[in-house]
Coordinates of C-alpha atoms and ligand atoms in Angstrom, one line a residue:
X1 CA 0.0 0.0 0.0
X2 CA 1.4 3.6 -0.9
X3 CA 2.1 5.9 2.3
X4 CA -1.4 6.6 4.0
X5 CA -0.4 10.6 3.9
X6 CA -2.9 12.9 5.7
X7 CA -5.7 14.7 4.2
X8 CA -4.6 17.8 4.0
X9 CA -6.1 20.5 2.2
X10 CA -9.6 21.4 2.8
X11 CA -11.4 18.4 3.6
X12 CA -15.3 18.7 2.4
X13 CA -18.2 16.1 4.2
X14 CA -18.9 13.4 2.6
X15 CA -20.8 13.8 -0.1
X16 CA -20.4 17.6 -0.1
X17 CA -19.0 19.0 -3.8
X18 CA -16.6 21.7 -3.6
X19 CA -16.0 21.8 -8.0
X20 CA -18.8 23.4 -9.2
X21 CA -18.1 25.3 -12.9
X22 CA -20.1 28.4 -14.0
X23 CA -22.6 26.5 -15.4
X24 CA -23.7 25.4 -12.2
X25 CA -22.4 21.4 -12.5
X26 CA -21.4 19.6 -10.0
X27 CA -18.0 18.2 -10.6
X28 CA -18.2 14.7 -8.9
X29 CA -16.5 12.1 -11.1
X30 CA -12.7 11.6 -11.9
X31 CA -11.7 9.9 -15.0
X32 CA -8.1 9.1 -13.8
X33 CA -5.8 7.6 -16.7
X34 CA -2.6 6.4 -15.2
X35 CA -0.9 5.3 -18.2
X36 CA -1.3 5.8 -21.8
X37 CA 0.3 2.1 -22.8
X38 CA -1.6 -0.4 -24.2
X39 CA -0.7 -4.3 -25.3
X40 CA -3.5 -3.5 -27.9
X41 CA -3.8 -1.1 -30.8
X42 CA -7.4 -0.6 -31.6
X43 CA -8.0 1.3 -35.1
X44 CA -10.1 3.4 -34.0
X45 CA -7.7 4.4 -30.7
X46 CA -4.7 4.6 -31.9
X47 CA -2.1 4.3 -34.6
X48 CA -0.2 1.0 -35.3
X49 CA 3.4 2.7 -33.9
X50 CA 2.0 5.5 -31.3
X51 CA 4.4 7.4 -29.9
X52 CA 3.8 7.3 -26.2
X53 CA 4.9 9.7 -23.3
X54 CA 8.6 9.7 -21.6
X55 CA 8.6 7.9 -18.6
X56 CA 9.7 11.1 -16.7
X57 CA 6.3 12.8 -17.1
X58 CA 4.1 9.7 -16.4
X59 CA 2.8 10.2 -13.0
X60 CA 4.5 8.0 -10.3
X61 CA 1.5 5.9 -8.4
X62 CA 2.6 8.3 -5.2
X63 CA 1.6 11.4 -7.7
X64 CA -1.3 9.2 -8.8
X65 CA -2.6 8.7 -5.3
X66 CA -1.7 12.2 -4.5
X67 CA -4.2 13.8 -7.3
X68 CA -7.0 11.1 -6.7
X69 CA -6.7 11.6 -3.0
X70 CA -6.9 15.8 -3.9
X71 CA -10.0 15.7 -5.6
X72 CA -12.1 13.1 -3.4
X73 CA -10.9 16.2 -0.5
X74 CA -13.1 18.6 -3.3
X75 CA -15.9 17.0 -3.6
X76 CA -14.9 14.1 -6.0
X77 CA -17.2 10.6 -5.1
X78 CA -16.5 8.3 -8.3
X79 CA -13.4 7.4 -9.4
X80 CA -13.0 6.1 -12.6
X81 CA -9.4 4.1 -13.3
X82 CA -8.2 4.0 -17.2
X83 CA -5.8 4.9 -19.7
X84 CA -4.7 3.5 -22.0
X85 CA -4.3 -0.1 -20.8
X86 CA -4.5 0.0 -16.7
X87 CA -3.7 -3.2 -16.1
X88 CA -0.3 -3.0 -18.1
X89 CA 0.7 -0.2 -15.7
X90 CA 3.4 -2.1 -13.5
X91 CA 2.2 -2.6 -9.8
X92 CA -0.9 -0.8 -10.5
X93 CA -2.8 -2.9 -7.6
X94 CA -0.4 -0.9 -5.2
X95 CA -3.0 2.5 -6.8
X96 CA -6.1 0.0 -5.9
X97 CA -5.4 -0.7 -2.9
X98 CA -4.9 3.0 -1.5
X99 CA -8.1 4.0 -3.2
X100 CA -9.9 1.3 -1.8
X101 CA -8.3 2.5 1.9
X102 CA -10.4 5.8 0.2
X103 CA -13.7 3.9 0.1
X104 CA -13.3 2.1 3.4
X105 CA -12.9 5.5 5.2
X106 CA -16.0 6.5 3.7
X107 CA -14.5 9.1 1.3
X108 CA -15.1 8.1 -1.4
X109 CA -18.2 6.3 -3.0
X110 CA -17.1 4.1 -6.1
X111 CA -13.9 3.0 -8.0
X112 CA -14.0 1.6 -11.2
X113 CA -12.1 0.7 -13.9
X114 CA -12.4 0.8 -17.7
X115 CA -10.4 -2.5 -19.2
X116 CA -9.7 -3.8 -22.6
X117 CA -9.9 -7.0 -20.3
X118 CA -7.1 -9.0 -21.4
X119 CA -4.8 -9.1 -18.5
X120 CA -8.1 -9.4 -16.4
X121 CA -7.7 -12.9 -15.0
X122 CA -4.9 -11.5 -13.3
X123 CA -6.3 -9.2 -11.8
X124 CA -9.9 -9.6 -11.1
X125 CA -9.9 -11.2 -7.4
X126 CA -7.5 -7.8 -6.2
X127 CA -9.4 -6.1 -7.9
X128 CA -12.6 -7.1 -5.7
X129 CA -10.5 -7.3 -2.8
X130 CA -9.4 -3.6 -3.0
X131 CA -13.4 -2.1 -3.2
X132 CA -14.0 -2.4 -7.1
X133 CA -17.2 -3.6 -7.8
X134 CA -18.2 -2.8 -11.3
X135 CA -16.1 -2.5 -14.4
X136 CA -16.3 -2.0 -18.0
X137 CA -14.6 -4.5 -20.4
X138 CA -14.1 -3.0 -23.8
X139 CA -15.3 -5.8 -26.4
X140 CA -16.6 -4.6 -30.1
X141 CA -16.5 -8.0 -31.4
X142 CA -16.7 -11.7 -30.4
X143 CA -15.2 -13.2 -33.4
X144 CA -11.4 -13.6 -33.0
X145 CA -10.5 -13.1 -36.4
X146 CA -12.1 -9.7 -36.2
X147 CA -11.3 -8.7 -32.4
X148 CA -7.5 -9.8 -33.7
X149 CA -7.8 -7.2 -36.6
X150 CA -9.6 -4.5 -35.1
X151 CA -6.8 -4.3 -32.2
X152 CA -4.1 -5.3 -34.2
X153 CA -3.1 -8.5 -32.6
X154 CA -5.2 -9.0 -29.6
X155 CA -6.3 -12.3 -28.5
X156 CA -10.0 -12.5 -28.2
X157 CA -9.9 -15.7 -25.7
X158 CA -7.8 -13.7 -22.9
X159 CA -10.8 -10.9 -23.0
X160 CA -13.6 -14.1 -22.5
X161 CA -11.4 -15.2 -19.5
X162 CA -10.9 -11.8 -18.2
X163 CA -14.3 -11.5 -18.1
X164 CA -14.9 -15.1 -16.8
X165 CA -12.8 -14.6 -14.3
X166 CA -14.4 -10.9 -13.0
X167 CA -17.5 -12.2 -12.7
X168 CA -16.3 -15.1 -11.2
X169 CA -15.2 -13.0 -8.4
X170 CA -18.4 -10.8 -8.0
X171 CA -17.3 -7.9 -10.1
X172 CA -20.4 -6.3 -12.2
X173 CA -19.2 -6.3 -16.0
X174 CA -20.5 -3.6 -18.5
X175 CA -19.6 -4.4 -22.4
X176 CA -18.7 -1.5 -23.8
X177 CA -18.3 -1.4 -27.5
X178 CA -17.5 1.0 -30.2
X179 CA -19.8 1.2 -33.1
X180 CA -17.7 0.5 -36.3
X181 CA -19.2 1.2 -40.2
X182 CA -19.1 -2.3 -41.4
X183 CA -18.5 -4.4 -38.5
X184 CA -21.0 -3.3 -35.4
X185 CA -24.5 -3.9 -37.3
X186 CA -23.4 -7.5 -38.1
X187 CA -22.0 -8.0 -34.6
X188 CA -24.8 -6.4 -32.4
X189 CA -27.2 -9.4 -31.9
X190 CA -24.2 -11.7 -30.9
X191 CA -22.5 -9.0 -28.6
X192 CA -26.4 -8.2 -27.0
X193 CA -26.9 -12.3 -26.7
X194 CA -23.4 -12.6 -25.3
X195 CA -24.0 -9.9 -23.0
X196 CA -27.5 -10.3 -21.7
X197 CA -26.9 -14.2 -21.1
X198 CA -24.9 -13.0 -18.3
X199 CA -26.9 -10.4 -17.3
X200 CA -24.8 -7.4 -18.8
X201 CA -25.4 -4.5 -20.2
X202 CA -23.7 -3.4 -23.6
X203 CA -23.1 -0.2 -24.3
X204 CA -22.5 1.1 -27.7
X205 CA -20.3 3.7 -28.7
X206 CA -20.3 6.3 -31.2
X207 CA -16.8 7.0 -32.3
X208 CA -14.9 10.4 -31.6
X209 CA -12.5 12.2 -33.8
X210 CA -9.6 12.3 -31.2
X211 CA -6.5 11.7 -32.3
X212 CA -5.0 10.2 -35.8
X213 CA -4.9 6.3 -35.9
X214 CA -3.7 5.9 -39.3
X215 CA -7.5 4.8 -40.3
X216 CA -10.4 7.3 -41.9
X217 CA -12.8 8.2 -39.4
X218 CA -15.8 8.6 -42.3
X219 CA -15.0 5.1 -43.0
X220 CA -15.4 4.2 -39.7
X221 CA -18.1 6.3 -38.2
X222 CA -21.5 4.9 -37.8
X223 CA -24.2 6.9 -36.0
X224 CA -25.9 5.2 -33.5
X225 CA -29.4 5.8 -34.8
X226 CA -28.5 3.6 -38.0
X227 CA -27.2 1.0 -35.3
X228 CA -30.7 1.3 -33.3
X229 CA -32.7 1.3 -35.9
X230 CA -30.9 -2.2 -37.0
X231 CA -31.2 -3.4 -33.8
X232 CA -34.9 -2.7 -33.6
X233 CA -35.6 -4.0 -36.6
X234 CA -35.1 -7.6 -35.1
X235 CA -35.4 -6.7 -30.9
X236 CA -38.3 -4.9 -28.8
X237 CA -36.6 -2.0 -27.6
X238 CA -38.7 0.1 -25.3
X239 CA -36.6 3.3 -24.0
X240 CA -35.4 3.5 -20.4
X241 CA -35.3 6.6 -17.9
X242 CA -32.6 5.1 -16.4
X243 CA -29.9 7.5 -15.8
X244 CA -26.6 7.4 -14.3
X245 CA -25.2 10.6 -14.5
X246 CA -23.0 9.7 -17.7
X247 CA -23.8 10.0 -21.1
X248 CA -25.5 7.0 -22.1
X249 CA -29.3 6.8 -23.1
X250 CA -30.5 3.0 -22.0
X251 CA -33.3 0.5 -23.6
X252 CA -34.8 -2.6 -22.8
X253 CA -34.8 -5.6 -24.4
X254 CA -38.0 -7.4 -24.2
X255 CA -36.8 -10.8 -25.4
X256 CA -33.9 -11.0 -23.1
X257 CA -34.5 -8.7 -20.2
X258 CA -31.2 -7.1 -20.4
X259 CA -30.5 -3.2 -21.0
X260 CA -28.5 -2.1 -23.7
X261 CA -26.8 1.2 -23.6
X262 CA -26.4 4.1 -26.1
X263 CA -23.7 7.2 -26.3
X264 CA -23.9 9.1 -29.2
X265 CA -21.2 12.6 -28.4
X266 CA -22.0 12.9 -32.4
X267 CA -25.5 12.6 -32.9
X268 CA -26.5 13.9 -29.6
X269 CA -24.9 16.4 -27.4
X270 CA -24.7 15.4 -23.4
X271 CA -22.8 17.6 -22.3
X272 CA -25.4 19.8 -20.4
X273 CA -25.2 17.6 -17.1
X274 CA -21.9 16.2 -18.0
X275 CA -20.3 15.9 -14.3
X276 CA -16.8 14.6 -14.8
X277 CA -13.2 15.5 -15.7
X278 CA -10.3 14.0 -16.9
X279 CA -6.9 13.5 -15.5
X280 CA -3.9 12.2 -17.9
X281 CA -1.4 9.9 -16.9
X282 CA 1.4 12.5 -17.1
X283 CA -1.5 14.8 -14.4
X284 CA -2.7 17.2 -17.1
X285 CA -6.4 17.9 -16.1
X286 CA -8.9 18.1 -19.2
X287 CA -12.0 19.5 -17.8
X288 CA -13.7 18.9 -21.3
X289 CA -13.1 15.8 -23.5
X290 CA -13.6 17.5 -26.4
X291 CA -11.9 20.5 -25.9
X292 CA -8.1 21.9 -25.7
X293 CA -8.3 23.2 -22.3
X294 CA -5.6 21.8 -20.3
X295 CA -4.6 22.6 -16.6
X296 CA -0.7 21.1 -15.6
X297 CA -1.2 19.9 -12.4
X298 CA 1.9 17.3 -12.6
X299 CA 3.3 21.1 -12.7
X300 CA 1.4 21.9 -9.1
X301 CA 2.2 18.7 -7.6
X302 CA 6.0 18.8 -8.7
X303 CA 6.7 22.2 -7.4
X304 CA 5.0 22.2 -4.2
X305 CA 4.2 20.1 -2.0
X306 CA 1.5 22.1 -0.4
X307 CA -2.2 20.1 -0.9
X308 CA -3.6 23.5 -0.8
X309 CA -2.0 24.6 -4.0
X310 CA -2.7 21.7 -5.9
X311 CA -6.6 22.2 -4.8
X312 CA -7.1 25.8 -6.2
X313 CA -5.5 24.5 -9.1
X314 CA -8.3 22.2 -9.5
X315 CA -10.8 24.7 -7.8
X316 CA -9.7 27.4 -10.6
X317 CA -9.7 24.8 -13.5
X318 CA -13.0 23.7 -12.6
X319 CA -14.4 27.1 -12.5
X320 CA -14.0 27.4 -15.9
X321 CA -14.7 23.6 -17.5
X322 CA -16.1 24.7 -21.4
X323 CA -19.8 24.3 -21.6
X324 CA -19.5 21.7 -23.7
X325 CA -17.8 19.7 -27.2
X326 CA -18.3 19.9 -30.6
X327 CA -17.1 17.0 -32.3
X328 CA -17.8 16.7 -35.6
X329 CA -16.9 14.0 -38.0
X330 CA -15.9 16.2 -41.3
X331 CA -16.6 14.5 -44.7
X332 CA -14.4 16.8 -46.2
X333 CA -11.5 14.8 -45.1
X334 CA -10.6 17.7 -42.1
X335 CA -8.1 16.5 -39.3
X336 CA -9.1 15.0 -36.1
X337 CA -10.8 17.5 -34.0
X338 CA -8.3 16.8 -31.0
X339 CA -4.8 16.2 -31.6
X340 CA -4.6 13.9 -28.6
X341 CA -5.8 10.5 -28.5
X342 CA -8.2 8.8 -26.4
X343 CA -5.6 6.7 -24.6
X344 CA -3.8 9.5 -23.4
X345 CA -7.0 11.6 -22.7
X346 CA -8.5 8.5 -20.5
X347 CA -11.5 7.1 -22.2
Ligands
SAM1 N1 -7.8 0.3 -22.6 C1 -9.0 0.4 -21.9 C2 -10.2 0.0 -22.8 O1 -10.0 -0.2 -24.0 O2 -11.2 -0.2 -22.2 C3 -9.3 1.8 -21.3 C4 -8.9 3.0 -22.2 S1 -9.9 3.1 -23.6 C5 -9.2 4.6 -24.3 C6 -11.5 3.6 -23.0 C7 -12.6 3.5 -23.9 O3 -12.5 4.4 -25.0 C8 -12.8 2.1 -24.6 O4 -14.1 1.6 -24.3 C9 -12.6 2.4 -26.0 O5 -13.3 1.6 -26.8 C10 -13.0 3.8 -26.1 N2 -12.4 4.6 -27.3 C11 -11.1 4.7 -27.7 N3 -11.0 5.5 -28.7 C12 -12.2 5.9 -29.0 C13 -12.7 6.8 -30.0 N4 -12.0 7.4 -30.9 N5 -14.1 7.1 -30.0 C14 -14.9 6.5 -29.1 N6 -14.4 5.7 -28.1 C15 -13.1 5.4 -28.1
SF4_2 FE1 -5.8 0.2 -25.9 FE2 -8.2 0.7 -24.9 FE3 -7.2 2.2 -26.9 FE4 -7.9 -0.3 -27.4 S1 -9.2 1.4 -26.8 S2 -5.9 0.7 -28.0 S3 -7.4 -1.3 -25.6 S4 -6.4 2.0 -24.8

């Protein structure tokens, strides 16, 4: 376990929220990305030879625990584990198990973790032991031929033990899958069957324009209502008001009972109630997904070891989180809307 340092810093109530942005939202939920390696290369993630950080400005898991620890102080109650490729991160459980000492105390209310699920047997049973109880495994396909093309070399089977082995241990498992032009309309009734059979949701996944991967996006994009409108064609879907603060829009399937899920950053803007940020693995604070705005607070933590620096750092980036993205997906052959990539931004 990393050193159990003091609080520090201001120290809000549980379930107070000290990061609330102009608009009036409620800053709750940290996307924390603590590396942006990855023993995959999806297509649409990354390209085939990414250039990655320098190891000098990833964020030691001290740093890592430092930030985390900062923000559940401001008001921060869901945590939310990623990258890149977590797992890969080397003695990453070391990270779980102060955050979990975080959710014993009664600080914080949920850690997560977003997984491309392949080093999940592994890790599944720590991960339960250290507080996690829901996840989300990345999976757009359950052929292997495909899964192995669409990551560029990943092994399907190590995802289907991963996810074995999770909920094998108790873990709640979400399917998250992006929604691929040519690929995700065939795939959607096995993925929905797979999922559901286990009592899963899927979520599908518009994809964004962050980041060049080598691959045209217009080749690859496929709006969600195209994919719906598939789906229903063969499945009683009957619309859900289940929300959970994120940016998915849920239905029910009658013949199965299961949910799936929808996010469409395209087709549909969310970003009215949108109650998150996002941390980099090298600390740089993106208050927006979609936007440039950047706040250094590897820069904070380095120079000062004062917690109540690095909090008005976050208090003052907060203040002034963009109202919202606008991604758009440019037939006219226009560059990525971000430079940076999802795995460095923390999906
Ligand atoms: N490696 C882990 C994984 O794949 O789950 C965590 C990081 S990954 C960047 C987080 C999520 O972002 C994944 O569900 C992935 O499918 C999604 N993602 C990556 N690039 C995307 C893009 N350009 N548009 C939409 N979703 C994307
Ligand atoms: Fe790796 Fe996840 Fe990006 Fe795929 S989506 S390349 S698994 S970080």
């Amino acid at each position: 376990m990393l050193n159990d340092v003091g609080q520090g810093g201001s120290g809000l109530n549980a379930g107070a929220c000290g990061l609330i942005d102009r608009f009036g939202r409620h800053v709750r939920y940290l996307r924390l990305s603590v590396t942006d390696r990855c023993d995959l290369r999806c297509v649409y993630c990354m390209s085939e030879h990414m250039t990655f950080m320098p190891r000098k400005d990833l964020l030691s898991l001290e740093e890592l625990e430092r930030l985390a620890r900062a923000f559940i102080r401001r008001g921060v109650s869901k945590l939310r584990i990623t990258g890149g490729e977590p797992l890969v991160r080397k003695d990453i459980m070391q990270l779980f198990a102060a955050l979990g000492a975080q959710l014993d105390a009664g600080r914080l209310r949920e850690l997560t973790l977003t997984t491309n699920g392949t080093c999940l047997a592994q890790f599944a049973s720590d991960l339960a032991r250290c507080g996690v109880k829901r996840i989300n495994v990345s999976l757009d396909t359950l052929d292997p031929d495909l899964y192995r093309s669409l990551t560029r070399g990943g092994a399907l089977a190590n995802v289907l033990q991963g996810i074995d082995a999770a909920r094998s241990v108790g873990l709640a498992v979400k399917i998250n899958a992006v929604a691929l032009r040519g690929n995700t309309v065939a795939e959607a009734d096995r993925l929905i069957r797979f999922a559901h059979d286990r009592s899963m949701t899927v979520t599908f996944i518009e994809t964004m324009p962050l980041g060049d991967t080598g691959v045209d996006r217009i080749e690859q994009y496929l709006p969600l209502d195209q994919l719906r409108r598939s789906i229903e064609s063969r499945w009683t879907l009957s619309d859900l008001p289940l929300r959970t603060g994120g940016p998915a829009r849920y239905v029910r399937v009658a013949e199965t009972g299961g949910t799936i899920g929808f996010i469409t950053p395209l087709t549909h803007n969310f970003c009215e109630d949108c109650n998150r940020v996002r941390v980099t693995a090298s600390g740089i604070l993106h208050t927006c997904l979609g936007q440039e705005d950047a706040v250094d607070l590897k820069a904070v933590m380095r120079s000062s070891d004062e917690e109540a620096d690095l909090e008005r750092a976050i208090d003052d980036a907060i203040r002034v989180k963009p109202r919202g993205h606008d991604f758009v997906i440019d037939r006219n052959g226009a560059p990525p809307a971000l430079s940076r990539h999802m795995s460095a931004t923390g999906g």
